């Protein structure tokens, strides 16, 4: 797809998304039926753990909307239905990741657009890989460093046509959540080593995405698809294994919607302690170093790619813009 075509497609999606958000903000949805216990529990979870910044702004109808669509995605695939309920509540259901603006109805857009792309997937990991490989091509989205907090939400990313690691990570996490894959933004507010690419870059942070693979949390760089699979990125094993557990600025964190008692430090807003987080540094220190894929792993990747051939052909017909890997901050 040409640059003009990508821009037109993004504009159409944004118009639909913004219209949906305005409708949801003024929606007075009736309470879930008393016999719909799952929906009631979802809405109650969102109400209980809603960030202070959203109180009085995110209305009941929007919570019900997100809960209904999250449950719809959960019931659409066997691998989504098998996600433990507690992980579903915290890492599929939530409508936000960090402090990004809530400017578009991303869940409706992404479920409609990306749901068909993962129907051939046989697992959470395979579905996440398909999304990270293909979704960027649709709008020609790509990495530009040092764009947070100016470009973070899916709406902002679509409008600009690019984002830095935080915006791209939020986009991928939301894409995963929309189709029932548990995903969360992870990262460090500052590498131990200064890895800024130029004196003009404001921050020494990096963010990426963690995906629950059915057994444990795996990681991937947003817009950095790797044929070797998850847990193969430019930042692992180094510099990730050089980070310091328990150190506020040099630990690795995963964001949480559920209250944890620990903040997820925001490099662009160092005094903001309102985003819950989990210190996951030790998991990266304990993880075996990623090496070249074994013959078994390579065969599994090849099989997964063959299985998704139909979905890939459809995605390629929509766009032909390539996206290159990146290593920048924010």
XYZ file of C-alpha atoms in Angstrom, residues 127-311:
185
model
C -0.920 -15.571 17.425
C 1.301 -12.917 19.014
C 4.012 -13.566 16.441
C 1.540 -13.199 13.581
C 0.384 -9.838 14.909
C 3.895 -8.520 15.442
C 4.818 -9.593 11.925
C 1.828 -8.200 10.038
C -0.050 -5.366 11.752
C 2.528 -2.649 11.070
C 2.317 -3.145 7.318
C -1.378 -2.265 7.203
C -0.737 1.417 7.943
C 2.990 1.602 7.263
C 3.705 2.221 10.950
C 7.353 2.462 11.910
C 9.755 3.455 14.668
C 10.942 7.002 15.300
C 12.917 7.594 18.509
C 12.125 9.914 21.408
C 8.386 10.420 20.805
C 6.915 9.850 24.269
C 4.797 11.216 25.805
C 3.765 13.085 22.650
C 2.836 9.915 20.702
C 1.740 6.989 22.862
C -1.869 5.911 22.307
C -3.011 3.828 19.326
C -4.867 6.876 18.041
C -1.787 9.064 18.227
C 0.344 6.394 16.556
C -2.128 5.969 13.699
C -2.396 9.728 13.223
C 1.383 10.196 13.104
C 2.227 7.008 11.225
C 4.995 6.240 13.712
C 5.906 6.080 17.387
C 8.882 5.245 19.536
C 9.219 2.090 21.590
C 6.570 3.032 24.158
C 3.884 3.921 21.625
C 4.618 0.858 19.501
C 4.580 -1.361 22.597
C 1.192 0.000 23.673
C -0.091 -0.572 20.125
C 1.080 -4.200 20.077
C -0.133 -4.902 23.631
C -3.572 -3.546 22.729
C -3.615 -5.560 19.499
C -2.861 -8.712 21.476
C -5.460 -7.946 24.116
C -8.100 -7.256 21.485
C -7.882 -10.863 20.225
C -7.570 -12.480 23.652
C -3.780 -12.690 24.081
C -2.562 -11.599 27.542
C -0.016 -8.828 26.990
C 1.597 -6.087 29.056
C 4.104 -3.315 28.500
C 7.485 -4.036 30.077
C 10.702 -2.094 30.186
C 13.257 -0.179 32.170
C 13.189 3.540 32.970
C 16.950 3.665 32.411
C 19.560 1.218 31.201
C 22.564 0.915 33.520
C 24.649 1.837 30.487
C 23.779 5.016 28.590
C 22.421 3.747 25.266
C 21.008 6.965 23.847
C 21.667 7.204 20.143
C 22.359 10.926 20.109
C 22.833 13.864 22.514
C 19.368 15.075 21.518
C 17.555 12.037 22.933
C 15.925 12.889 26.259
C 15.715 9.484 27.896
C 17.782 6.325 28.388
C 14.790 4.032 28.769
C 13.326 1.246 26.653
C 9.935 -0.470 26.563
C 8.784 -3.697 24.942
C 5.938 -6.214 25.269
C 5.568 -9.318 27.398
C 3.139 -11.992 26.199
C 1.757 -14.856 28.280
C 2.497 -17.979 26.251
C 0.245 -20.364 28.195
C 2.894 -21.271 30.771
C 4.920 -18.149 31.510
C 5.667 -14.635 30.293
C 7.748 -14.254 27.129
C 9.009 -11.007 25.607
C 9.268 -9.395 22.205
C 10.130 -6.034 20.731
C 7.176 -4.200 19.196
C 7.617 -3.868 15.428
C 10.624 -6.215 15.791
C 9.295 -9.551 14.559
C 11.903 -12.308 14.768
C 11.506 -15.599 12.887
C 13.286 -17.353 15.760
C 10.252 -16.694 17.944
C 9.622 -14.882 21.183
C 12.492 -14.104 23.577
C 14.830 -13.185 20.708
C 15.489 -9.447 20.786
C 18.356 -7.002 20.428
C 18.209 -6.137 24.157
C 18.563 -9.724 25.442
C 20.746 -11.067 26.907
C 22.509 -7.702 27.025
C 21.788 -5.054 28.141
C 18.810 -6.660 29.944
C 20.998 -8.939 32.068
C 22.904 -5.884 33.308
C 19.844 -4.405 35.028
C 19.501 -4.289 38.827
C 16.578 -5.881 40.718
C 15.070 -3.555 43.306
C 16.744 -0.467 41.870
C 14.043 2.096 41.075
C 15.632 3.408 37.894
C 17.641 0.389 36.745
C 15.211 -2.492 37.291
C 12.981 -4.071 34.641
C 9.251 -3.685 35.261
C 6.028 -5.057 33.819
C 2.972 -2.827 33.950
C -0.163 -3.985 35.766
C -3.760 -2.779 35.934
C -4.286 -4.514 39.274
C -2.870 -2.591 42.218
C 0.549 -3.966 43.204
C 1.931 -1.472 45.728
C 4.864 -0.800 43.382
C 4.926 1.848 40.636
C 5.942 1.334 37.033
C 8.401 4.252 36.660
C 7.676 6.522 33.701
C 10.849 8.024 32.249
C 8.882 10.941 30.754
C 7.026 11.626 34.033
C 9.361 10.682 36.905
C 7.060 12.013 39.635
C 4.088 9.953 38.469
C 3.741 6.860 40.667
C 0.174 6.005 39.656
C 0.859 3.189 37.158
C 1.141 -0.139 39.014
C 4.091 -2.348 38.173
C 5.928 -5.552 39.004
C 9.707 -5.843 39.275
C 10.501 -8.672 36.852
C 14.259 -8.098 36.611
C 15.145 -11.424 38.186
C 13.220 -13.318 35.519
C 15.485 -11.776 32.868
C 18.617 -12.470 34.903
C 17.592 -16.106 35.357
C 16.515 -16.681 31.756
C 18.934 -18.690 29.595
C 20.749 -16.651 26.980
C 18.913 -16.700 23.670
C 20.909 -18.451 20.964
C 20.353 -19.521 17.400
C 17.150 -21.559 17.022
C 17.598 -25.316 17.137
C 16.472 -27.552 14.291
C 13.326 -28.398 16.261
C 12.572 -24.723 16.909
C 13.246 -23.831 13.281
C 10.888 -26.578 12.134
C 8.195 -25.307 14.498
C 8.572 -21.788 13.142
C 8.346 -23.070 9.565
C 5.203 -25.052 10.386
C 3.598 -22.051 12.044
C 4.382 -19.860 9.052
C 2.935 -22.412 6.650
C -0.219 -22.696 8.739
C -0.704 -18.938 8.574
C -0.153 -18.689 4.799
C -3.740 -17.703 4.080
C -3.702 -14.920 6.670
